[in-house]
PDB file of C-alpha atoms in Angstrom:
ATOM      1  CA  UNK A 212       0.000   0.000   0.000  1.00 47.00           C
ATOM      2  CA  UNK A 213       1.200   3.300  -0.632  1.00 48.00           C
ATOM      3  CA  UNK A 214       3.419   4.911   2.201  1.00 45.00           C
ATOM      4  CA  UNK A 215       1.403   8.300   2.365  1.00 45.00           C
ATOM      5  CA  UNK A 216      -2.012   6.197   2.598  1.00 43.00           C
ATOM      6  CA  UNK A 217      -0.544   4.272   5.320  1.00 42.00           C
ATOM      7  CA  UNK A 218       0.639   7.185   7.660  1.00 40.00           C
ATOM      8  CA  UNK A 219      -2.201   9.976   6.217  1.00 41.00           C
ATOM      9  CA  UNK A 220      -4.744   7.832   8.529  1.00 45.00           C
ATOM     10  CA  UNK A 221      -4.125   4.947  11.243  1.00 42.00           C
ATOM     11  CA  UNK A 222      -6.272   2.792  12.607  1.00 38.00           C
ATOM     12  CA  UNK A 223      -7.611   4.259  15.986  1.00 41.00           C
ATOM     13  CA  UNK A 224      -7.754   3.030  18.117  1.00 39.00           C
ATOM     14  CA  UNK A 225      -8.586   2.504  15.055  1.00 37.00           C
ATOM     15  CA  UNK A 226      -7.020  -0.801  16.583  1.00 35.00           C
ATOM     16  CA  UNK A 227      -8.146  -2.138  19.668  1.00 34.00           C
ATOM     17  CA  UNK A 228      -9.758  -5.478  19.431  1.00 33.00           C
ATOM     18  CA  UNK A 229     -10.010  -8.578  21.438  1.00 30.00           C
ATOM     19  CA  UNK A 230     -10.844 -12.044  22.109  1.00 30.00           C
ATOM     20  CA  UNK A 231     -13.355 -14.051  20.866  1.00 28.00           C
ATOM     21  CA  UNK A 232     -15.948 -12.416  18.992  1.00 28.00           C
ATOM     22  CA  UNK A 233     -19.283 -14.098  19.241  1.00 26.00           C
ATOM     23  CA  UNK A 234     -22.478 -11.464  18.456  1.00 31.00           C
ATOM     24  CA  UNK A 235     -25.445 -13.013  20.246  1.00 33.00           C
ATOM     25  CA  UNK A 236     -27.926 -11.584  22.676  1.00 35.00           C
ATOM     26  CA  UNK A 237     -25.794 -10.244  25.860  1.00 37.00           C
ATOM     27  CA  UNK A 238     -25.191 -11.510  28.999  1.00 41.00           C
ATOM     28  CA  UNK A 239     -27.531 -12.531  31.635  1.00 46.00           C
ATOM     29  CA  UNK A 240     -26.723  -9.577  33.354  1.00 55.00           C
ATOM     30  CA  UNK A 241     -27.440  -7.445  30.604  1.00 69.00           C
ATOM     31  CA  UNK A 242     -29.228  -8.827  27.539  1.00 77.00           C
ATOM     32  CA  UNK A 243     -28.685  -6.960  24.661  1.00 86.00           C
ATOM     33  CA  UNK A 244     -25.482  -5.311  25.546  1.00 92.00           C
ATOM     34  CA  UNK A 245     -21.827  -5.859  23.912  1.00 92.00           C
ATOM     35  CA  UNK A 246     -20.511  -3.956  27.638  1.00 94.00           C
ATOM     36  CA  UNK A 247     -21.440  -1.295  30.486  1.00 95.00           C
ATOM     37  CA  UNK A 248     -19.324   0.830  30.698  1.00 95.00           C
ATOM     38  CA  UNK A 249     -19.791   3.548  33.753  1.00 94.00           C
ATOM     39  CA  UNK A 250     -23.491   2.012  33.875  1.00 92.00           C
ATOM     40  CA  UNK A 251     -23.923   3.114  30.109  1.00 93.00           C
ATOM     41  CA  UNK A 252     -24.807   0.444  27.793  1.00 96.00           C
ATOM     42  CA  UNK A 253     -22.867  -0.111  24.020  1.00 95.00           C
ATOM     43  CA  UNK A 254     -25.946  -2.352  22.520  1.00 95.00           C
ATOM     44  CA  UNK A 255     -25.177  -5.439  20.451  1.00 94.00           C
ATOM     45  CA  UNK A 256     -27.341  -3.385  18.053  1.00 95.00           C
ATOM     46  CA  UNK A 257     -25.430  -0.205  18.630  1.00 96.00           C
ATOM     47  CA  UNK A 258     -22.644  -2.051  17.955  1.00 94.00           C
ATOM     48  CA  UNK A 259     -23.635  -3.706  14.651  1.00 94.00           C
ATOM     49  CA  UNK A 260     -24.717  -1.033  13.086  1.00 96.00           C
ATOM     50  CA  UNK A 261     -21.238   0.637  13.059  1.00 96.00           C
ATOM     51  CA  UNK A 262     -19.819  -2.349  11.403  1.00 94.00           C
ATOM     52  CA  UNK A 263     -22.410  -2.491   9.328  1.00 96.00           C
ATOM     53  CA  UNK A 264     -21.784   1.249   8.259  1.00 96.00           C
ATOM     54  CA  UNK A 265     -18.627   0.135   7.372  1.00 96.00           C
ATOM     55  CA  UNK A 266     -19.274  -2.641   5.103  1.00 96.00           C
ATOM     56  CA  UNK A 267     -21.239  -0.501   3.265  1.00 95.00           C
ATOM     57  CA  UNK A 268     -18.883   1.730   2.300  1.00 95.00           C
ATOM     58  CA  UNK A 269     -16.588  -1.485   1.659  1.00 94.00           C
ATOM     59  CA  UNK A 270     -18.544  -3.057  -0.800  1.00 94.00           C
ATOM     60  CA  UNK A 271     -19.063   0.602  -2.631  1.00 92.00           C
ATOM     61  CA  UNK A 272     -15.332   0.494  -3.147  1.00 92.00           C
ATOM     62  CA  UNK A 273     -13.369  -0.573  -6.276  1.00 90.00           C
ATOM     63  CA  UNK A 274     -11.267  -2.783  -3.311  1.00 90.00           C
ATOM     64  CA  UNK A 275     -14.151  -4.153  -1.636  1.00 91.00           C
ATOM     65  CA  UNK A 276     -12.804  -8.302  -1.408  1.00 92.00           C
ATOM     66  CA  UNK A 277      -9.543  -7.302  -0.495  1.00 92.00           C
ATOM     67  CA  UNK A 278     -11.134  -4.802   2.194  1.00 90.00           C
ATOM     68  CA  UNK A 279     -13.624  -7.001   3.582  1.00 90.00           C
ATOM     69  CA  UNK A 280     -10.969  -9.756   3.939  1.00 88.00           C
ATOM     70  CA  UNK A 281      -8.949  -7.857   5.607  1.00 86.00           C
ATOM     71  CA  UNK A 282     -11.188  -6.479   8.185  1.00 85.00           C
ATOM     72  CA  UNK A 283     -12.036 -10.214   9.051  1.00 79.00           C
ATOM     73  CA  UNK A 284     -12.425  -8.999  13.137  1.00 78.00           C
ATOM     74  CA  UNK A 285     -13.951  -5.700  12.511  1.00 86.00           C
ATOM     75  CA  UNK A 286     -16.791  -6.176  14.939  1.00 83.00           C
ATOM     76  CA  UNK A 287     -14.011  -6.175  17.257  1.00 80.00           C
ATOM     77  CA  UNK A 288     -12.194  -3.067  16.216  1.00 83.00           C
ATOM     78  CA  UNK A 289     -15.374  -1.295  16.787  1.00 90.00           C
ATOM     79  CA  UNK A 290     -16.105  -2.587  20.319  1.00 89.00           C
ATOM     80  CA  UNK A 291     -12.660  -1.384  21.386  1.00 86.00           C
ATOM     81  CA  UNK A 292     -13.130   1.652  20.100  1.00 91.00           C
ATOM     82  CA  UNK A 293     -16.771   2.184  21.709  1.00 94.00           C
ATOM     83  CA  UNK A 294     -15.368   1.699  24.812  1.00 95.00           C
ATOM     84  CA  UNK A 295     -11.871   3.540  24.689  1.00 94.00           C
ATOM     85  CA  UNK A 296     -14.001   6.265  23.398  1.00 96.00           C
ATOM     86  CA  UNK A 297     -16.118   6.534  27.130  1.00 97.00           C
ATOM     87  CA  UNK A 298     -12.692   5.797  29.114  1.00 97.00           C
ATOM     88  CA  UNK A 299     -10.761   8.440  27.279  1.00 97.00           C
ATOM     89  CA  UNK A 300     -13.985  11.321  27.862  1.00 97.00           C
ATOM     90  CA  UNK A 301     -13.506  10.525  31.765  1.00 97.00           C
ATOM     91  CA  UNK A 302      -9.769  10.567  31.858  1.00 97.00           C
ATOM     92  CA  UNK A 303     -10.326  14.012  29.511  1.00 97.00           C
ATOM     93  CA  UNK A 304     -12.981  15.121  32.018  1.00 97.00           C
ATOM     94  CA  UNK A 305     -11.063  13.845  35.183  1.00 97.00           C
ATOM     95  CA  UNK A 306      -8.076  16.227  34.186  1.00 97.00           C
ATOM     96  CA  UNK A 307     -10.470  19.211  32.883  1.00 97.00           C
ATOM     97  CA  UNK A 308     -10.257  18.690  29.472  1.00 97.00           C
ATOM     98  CA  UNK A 309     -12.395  19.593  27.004  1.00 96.00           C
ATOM     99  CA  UNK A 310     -12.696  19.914  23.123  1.00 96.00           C
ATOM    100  CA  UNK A 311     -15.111  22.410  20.991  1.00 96.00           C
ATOM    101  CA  UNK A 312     -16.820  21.566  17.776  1.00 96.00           C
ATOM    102  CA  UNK A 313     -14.506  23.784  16.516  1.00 97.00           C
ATOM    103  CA  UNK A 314     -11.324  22.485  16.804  1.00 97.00           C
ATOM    104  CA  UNK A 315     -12.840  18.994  15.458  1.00 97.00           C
ATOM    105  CA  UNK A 316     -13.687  20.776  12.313  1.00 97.00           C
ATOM    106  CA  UNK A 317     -10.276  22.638  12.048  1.00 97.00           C
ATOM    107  CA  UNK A 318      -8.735  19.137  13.169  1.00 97.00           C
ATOM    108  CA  UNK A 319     -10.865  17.554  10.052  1.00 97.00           C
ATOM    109  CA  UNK A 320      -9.904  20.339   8.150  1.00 97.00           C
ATOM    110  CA  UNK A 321      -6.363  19.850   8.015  1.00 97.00           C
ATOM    111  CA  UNK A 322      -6.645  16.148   7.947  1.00 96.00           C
ATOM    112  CA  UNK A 323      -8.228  16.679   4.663  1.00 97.00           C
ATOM    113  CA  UNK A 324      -5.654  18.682   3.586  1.00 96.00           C
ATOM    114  CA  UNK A 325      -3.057  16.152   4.306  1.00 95.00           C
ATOM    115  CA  UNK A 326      -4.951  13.639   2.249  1.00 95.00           C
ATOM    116  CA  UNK A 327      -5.415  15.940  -1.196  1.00 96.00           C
ATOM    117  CA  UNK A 328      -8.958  16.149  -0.608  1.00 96.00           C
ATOM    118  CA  UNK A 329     -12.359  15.227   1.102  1.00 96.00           C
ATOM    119  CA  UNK A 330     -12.344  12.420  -1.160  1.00 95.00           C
ATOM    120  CA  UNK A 331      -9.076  11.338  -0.567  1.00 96.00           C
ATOM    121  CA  UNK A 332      -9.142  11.320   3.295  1.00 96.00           C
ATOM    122  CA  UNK A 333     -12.322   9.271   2.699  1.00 96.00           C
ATOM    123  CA  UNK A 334     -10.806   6.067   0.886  1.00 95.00           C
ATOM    124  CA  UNK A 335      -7.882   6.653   3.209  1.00 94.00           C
ATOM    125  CA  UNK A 336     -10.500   6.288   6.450  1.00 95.00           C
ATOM    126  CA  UNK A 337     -12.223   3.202   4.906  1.00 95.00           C
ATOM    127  CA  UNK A 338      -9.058   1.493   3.591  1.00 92.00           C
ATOM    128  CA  UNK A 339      -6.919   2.164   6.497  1.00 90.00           C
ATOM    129  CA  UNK A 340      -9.047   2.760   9.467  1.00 90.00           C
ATOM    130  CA  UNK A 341     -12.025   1.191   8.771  1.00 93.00           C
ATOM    131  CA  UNK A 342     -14.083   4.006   9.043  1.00 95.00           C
ATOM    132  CA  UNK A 343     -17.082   4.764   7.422  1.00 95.00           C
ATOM    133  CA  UNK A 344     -17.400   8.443   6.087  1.00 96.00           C
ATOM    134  CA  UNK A 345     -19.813   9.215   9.322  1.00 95.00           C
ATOM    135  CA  UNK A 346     -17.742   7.696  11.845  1.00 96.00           C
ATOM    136  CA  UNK A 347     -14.418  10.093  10.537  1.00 97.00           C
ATOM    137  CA  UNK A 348     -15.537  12.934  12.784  1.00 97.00           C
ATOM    138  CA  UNK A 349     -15.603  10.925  15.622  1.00 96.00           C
ATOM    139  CA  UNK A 350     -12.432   9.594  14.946  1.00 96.00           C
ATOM    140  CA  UNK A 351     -10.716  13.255  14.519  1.00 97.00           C
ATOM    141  CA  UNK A 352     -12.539  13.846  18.063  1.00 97.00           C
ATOM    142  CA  UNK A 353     -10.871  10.765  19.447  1.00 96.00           C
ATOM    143  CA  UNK A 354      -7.670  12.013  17.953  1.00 95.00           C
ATOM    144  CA  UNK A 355      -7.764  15.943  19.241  1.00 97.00           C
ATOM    145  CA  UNK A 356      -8.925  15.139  22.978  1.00 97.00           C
ATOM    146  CA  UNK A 357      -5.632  12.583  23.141  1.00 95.00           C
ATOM    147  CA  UNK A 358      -3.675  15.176  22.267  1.00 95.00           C
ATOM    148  CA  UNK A 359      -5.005  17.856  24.259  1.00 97.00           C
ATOM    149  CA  UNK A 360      -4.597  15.412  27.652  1.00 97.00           C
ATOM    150  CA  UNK A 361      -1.250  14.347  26.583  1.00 96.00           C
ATOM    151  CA  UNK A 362      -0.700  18.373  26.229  1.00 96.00           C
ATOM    152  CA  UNK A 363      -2.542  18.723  29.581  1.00 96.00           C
ATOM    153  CA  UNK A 364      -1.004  16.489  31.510  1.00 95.00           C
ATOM    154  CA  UNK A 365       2.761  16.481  29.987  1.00 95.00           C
ATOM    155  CA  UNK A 366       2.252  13.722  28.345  1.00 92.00           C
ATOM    156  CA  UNK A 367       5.315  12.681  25.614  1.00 90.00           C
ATOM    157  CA  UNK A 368       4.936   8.859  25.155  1.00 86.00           C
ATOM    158  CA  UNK A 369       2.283   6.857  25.331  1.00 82.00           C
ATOM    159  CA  UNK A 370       3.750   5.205  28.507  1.00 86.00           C
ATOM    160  CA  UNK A 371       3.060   8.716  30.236  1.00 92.00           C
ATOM    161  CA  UNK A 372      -0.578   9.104  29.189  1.00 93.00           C
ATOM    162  CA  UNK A 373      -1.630   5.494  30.739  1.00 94.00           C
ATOM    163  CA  UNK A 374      -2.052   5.861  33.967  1.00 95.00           C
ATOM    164  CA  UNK A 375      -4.691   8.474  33.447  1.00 96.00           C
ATOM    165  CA  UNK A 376      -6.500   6.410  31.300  1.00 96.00           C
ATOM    166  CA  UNK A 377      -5.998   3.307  33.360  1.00 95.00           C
ATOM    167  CA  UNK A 378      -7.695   5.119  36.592  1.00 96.00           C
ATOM    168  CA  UNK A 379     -10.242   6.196  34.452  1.00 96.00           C
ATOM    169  CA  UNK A 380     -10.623   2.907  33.292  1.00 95.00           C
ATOM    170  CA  UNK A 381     -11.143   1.485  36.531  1.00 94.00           C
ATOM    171  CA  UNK A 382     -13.120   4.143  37.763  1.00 95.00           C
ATOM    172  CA  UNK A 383     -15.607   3.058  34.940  1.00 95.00           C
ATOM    173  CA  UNK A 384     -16.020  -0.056  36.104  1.00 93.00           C
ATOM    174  CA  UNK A 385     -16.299  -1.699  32.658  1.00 94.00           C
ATOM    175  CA  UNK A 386     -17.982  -4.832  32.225  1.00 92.00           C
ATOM    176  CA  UNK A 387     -17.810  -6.682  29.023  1.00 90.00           C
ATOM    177  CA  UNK A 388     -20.719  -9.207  27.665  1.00 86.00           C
ATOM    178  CA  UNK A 389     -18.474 -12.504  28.672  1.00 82.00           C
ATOM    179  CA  UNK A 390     -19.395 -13.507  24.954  1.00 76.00           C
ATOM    180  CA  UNK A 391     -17.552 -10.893  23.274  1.00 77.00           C
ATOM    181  CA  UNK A 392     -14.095 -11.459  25.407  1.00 81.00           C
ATOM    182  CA  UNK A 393     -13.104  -9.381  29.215  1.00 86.00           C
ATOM    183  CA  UNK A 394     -12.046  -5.890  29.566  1.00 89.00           C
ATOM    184  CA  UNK A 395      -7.859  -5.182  30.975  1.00 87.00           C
ATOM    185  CA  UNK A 396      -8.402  -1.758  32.561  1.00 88.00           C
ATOM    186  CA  UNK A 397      -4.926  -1.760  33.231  1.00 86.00           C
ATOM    187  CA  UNK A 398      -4.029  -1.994  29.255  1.00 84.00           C
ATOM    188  CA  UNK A 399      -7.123  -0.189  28.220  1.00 88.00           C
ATOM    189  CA  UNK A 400      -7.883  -2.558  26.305  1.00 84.00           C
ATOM    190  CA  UNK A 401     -10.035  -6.161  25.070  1.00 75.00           C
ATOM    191  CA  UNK A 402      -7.656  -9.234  27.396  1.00 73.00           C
ATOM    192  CA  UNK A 403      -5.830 -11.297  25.252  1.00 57.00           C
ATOM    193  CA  UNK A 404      -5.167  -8.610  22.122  1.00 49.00           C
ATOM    194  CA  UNK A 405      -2.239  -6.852  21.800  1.00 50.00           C
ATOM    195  CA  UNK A 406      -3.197  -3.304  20.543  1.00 51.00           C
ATOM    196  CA  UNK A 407      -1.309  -1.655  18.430  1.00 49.00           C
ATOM    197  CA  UNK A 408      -0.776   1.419  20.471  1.00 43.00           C
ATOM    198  CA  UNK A 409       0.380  -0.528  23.509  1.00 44.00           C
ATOM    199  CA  UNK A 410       3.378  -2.147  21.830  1.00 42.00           C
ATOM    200  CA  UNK A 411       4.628   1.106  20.491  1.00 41.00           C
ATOM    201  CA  UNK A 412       4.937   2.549  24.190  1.00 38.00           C
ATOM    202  CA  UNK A 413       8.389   3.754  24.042  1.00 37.00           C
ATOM    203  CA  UNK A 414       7.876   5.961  20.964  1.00 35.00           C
ATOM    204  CA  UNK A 415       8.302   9.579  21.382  1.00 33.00           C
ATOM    205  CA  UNK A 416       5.580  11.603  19.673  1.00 37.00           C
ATOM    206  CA  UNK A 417       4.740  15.491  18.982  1.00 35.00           C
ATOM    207  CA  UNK A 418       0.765  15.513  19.004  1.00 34.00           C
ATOM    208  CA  UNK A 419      -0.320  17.589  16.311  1.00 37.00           C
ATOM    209  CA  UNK A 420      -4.000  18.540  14.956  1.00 34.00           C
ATOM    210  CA  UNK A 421      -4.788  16.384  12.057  1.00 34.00           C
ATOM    211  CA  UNK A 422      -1.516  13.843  12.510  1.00 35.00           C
ATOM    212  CA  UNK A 423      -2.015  10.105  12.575  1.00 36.00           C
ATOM    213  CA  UNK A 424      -3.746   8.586  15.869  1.00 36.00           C
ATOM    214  CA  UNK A 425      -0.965   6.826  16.711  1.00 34.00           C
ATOM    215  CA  UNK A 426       1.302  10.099  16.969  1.00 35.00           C
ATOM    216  CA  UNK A 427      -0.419  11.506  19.317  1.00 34.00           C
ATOM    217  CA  UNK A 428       1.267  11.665  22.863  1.00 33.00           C
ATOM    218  CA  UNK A 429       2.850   9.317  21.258  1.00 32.00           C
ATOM    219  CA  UNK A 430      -0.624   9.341  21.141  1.00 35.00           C
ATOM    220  CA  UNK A 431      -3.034   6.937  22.365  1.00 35.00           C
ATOM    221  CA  UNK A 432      -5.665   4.789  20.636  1.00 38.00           C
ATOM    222  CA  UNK A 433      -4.304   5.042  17.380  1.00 38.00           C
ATOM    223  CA  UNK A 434      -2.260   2.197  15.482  1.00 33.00           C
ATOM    224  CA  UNK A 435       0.815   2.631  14.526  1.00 30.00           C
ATOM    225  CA  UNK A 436       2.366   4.647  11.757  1.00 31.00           C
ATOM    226  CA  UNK A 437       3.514   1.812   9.825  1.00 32.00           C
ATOM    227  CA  UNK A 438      -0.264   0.606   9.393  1.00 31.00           C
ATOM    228  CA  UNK A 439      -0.818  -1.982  12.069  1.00 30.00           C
ATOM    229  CA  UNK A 440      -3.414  -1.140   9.498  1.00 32.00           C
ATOM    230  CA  UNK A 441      -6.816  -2.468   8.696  1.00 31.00           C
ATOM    231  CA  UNK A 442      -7.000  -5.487  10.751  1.00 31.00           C
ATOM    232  CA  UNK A 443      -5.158  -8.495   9.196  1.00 33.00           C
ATOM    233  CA  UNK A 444      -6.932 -11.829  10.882  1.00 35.00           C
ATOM    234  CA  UNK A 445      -8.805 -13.425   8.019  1.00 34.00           C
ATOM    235  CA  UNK A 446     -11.285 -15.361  10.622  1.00 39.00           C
ATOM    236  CA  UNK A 447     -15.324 -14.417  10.029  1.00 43.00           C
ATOM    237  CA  UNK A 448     -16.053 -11.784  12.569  1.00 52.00           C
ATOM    238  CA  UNK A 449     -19.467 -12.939  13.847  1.00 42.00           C
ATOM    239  CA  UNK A 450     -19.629  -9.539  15.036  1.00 53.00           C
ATOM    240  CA  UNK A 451     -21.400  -8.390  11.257  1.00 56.00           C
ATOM    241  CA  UNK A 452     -24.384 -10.469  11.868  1.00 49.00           C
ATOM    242  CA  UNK A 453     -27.594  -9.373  12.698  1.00 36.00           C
ATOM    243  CA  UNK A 454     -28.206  -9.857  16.819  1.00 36.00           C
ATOM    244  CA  UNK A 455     -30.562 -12.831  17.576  1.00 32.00           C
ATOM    245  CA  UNK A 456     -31.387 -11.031  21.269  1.00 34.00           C
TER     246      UNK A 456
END
C-alpha cells in the first residue's frame, strides 16, 4: 500500500480489538449489551450497526474483497473503540479537558488537507481505518482530545498518558458481555489482544492537529504509523451479523 495512505490515517484506536468475537444476545446480566461501561450500555445493536456502516462503504469500493478480507475482526475493532471512546472522555474530564466543535472541524480540516482532498481522506478512512465516512468525525474527536490530555497532563509517550486512562478505566467499572471477550483496565484494552498502540509505548511523539492517531502523545488509541493497518486476521467476525437477542 502506498506509504502516504498508510501514515495519512491509522487505525484508531482505530485498533483495539479482542478475544473471541461471538455477536449473540448479551449476557444474563445485561441482555442486549456488547458492555457497560460507567453504567452506560454499548448495545449489540449499537454495535452492529457501526460495522455495518462500514461494510457498506466497503462493498461501494473498487477494493471491496480485499477490504472485507482484511477487516475479518472488525466487529471487534469497533467494540474497542466504543469503549476507549467513554474511558478516554472521563480521563479528559477527570483532568479538565475539554474539546469544541470547533477544533474537530479545524482538526478535520487539516486532515483533509493532508490527504489531497475530502475524497481522498475518505478512501484513506475506509481502507486504512475502517471508518465509514460518518464515523471520521468521531475519529478526529478521538484524535484531538488525546492530544489535548497528553498536552494537559505532559504527556510525551504513550507510557506517560496510561495511567490516566488506566484510573479512568477502573473508575468506569467496565464490564464486558463474557461472549464478546473481558475488559484489561490496566491496558485499556479487550484481554488477550495486543493493541497496536500498547506495543509502540516507548515511541516519542509530537501531538499535532490532524496527525495520525498513533502520533499523538505518542498518542493513544491510534495504530501505529507503519499501518498496524486495517485489521489483518482473516477469521469471520461474527460480530457483522444481525443480533438474535
Amino acid at each position: 500500500m502506498h506509504r502516504r495512505r498508510r501514515t495519512a490515517l491509522s487505525v484508531s484506536v482505530v485498533l483495539l480489538a479482542a478475544g473471541p468475537f461471538l455477536a449473540a444476545c448479551g449476557s444474563t446480566a445485561h441482555p442486549g449489551a456488547a458492555a457497560v461501561v460507567g453504567g452506560e450500555r454499548i448495545e449489540v445493536s449499537a454495535l452492529q450497526a457501526e460495522v455495518k456502516d462500514v461494510r457498506t462503504a466497503q462493498q461501494s469500493s473498487p477494493q471491496s474483497a480485499q477490504l472485507i478480507k482484511d477487516s475479518g475482526q472488525l466487529g471487534k475493532v469497533k467494540l474497542s473503540n466504543m469503549i476507549f471512546d467513554r474511558v478516554l472522555a472521563r480521563a479528559a474530564d477527570q483532568n479538565g479537558v475539554s474539546v469544541s466543535p470547533k477544533e474537530v472541524q479545524d482538526a478535520r480540516a487539516a486532515m483533509v488537507q493532508q490527504a489531497g482532498g475530502e475524497d481522498q481522506l475518505r478512501e484513506q478512512a475506509l481502507t486504512n481505518g475502517g471508518l465509514a465516512p460518518d464515523q471520521i468525525d468521531t475519529y478526529v474527536r478521538r484524535q484531538v482530545v488525546e492530544q489535548k490530555l497528553a498536552a494537559k497532563i505532559g504527556a510525551r509517550t504513550q507510557q506517560d498518558l496510561l495511567p490516566v486512562l488506566v484510573k479512568a478505566s477502573k473508575d468506569l467499572h467496565v464490564d464486558v458481555n463474557p461472549r464478546y471477550g473481558s475488559w484489561n483496565a490496566s491496558q485499556i484494552q479487550l484481554a488477550d489482544y495486543q493493541a497496536p498502540w500498547i506495543a509502540k509505548t516507548k515511541q516519542p511523539a509530537a501531538p499535532q492537529p490532524g496527525t495520525d492517531q498513533q502520533d499523538a502523545p505518542q498518542d493513544q488509541q491510534g495504530a501505529g504509523q507503519d499501518q498496524q493497518g486495517a485489521p489483518q486476521d482473516q477469521q469471520e467476525d461474527p460480530g457483522d451479523s444481525a443480533a438474535t437477542g
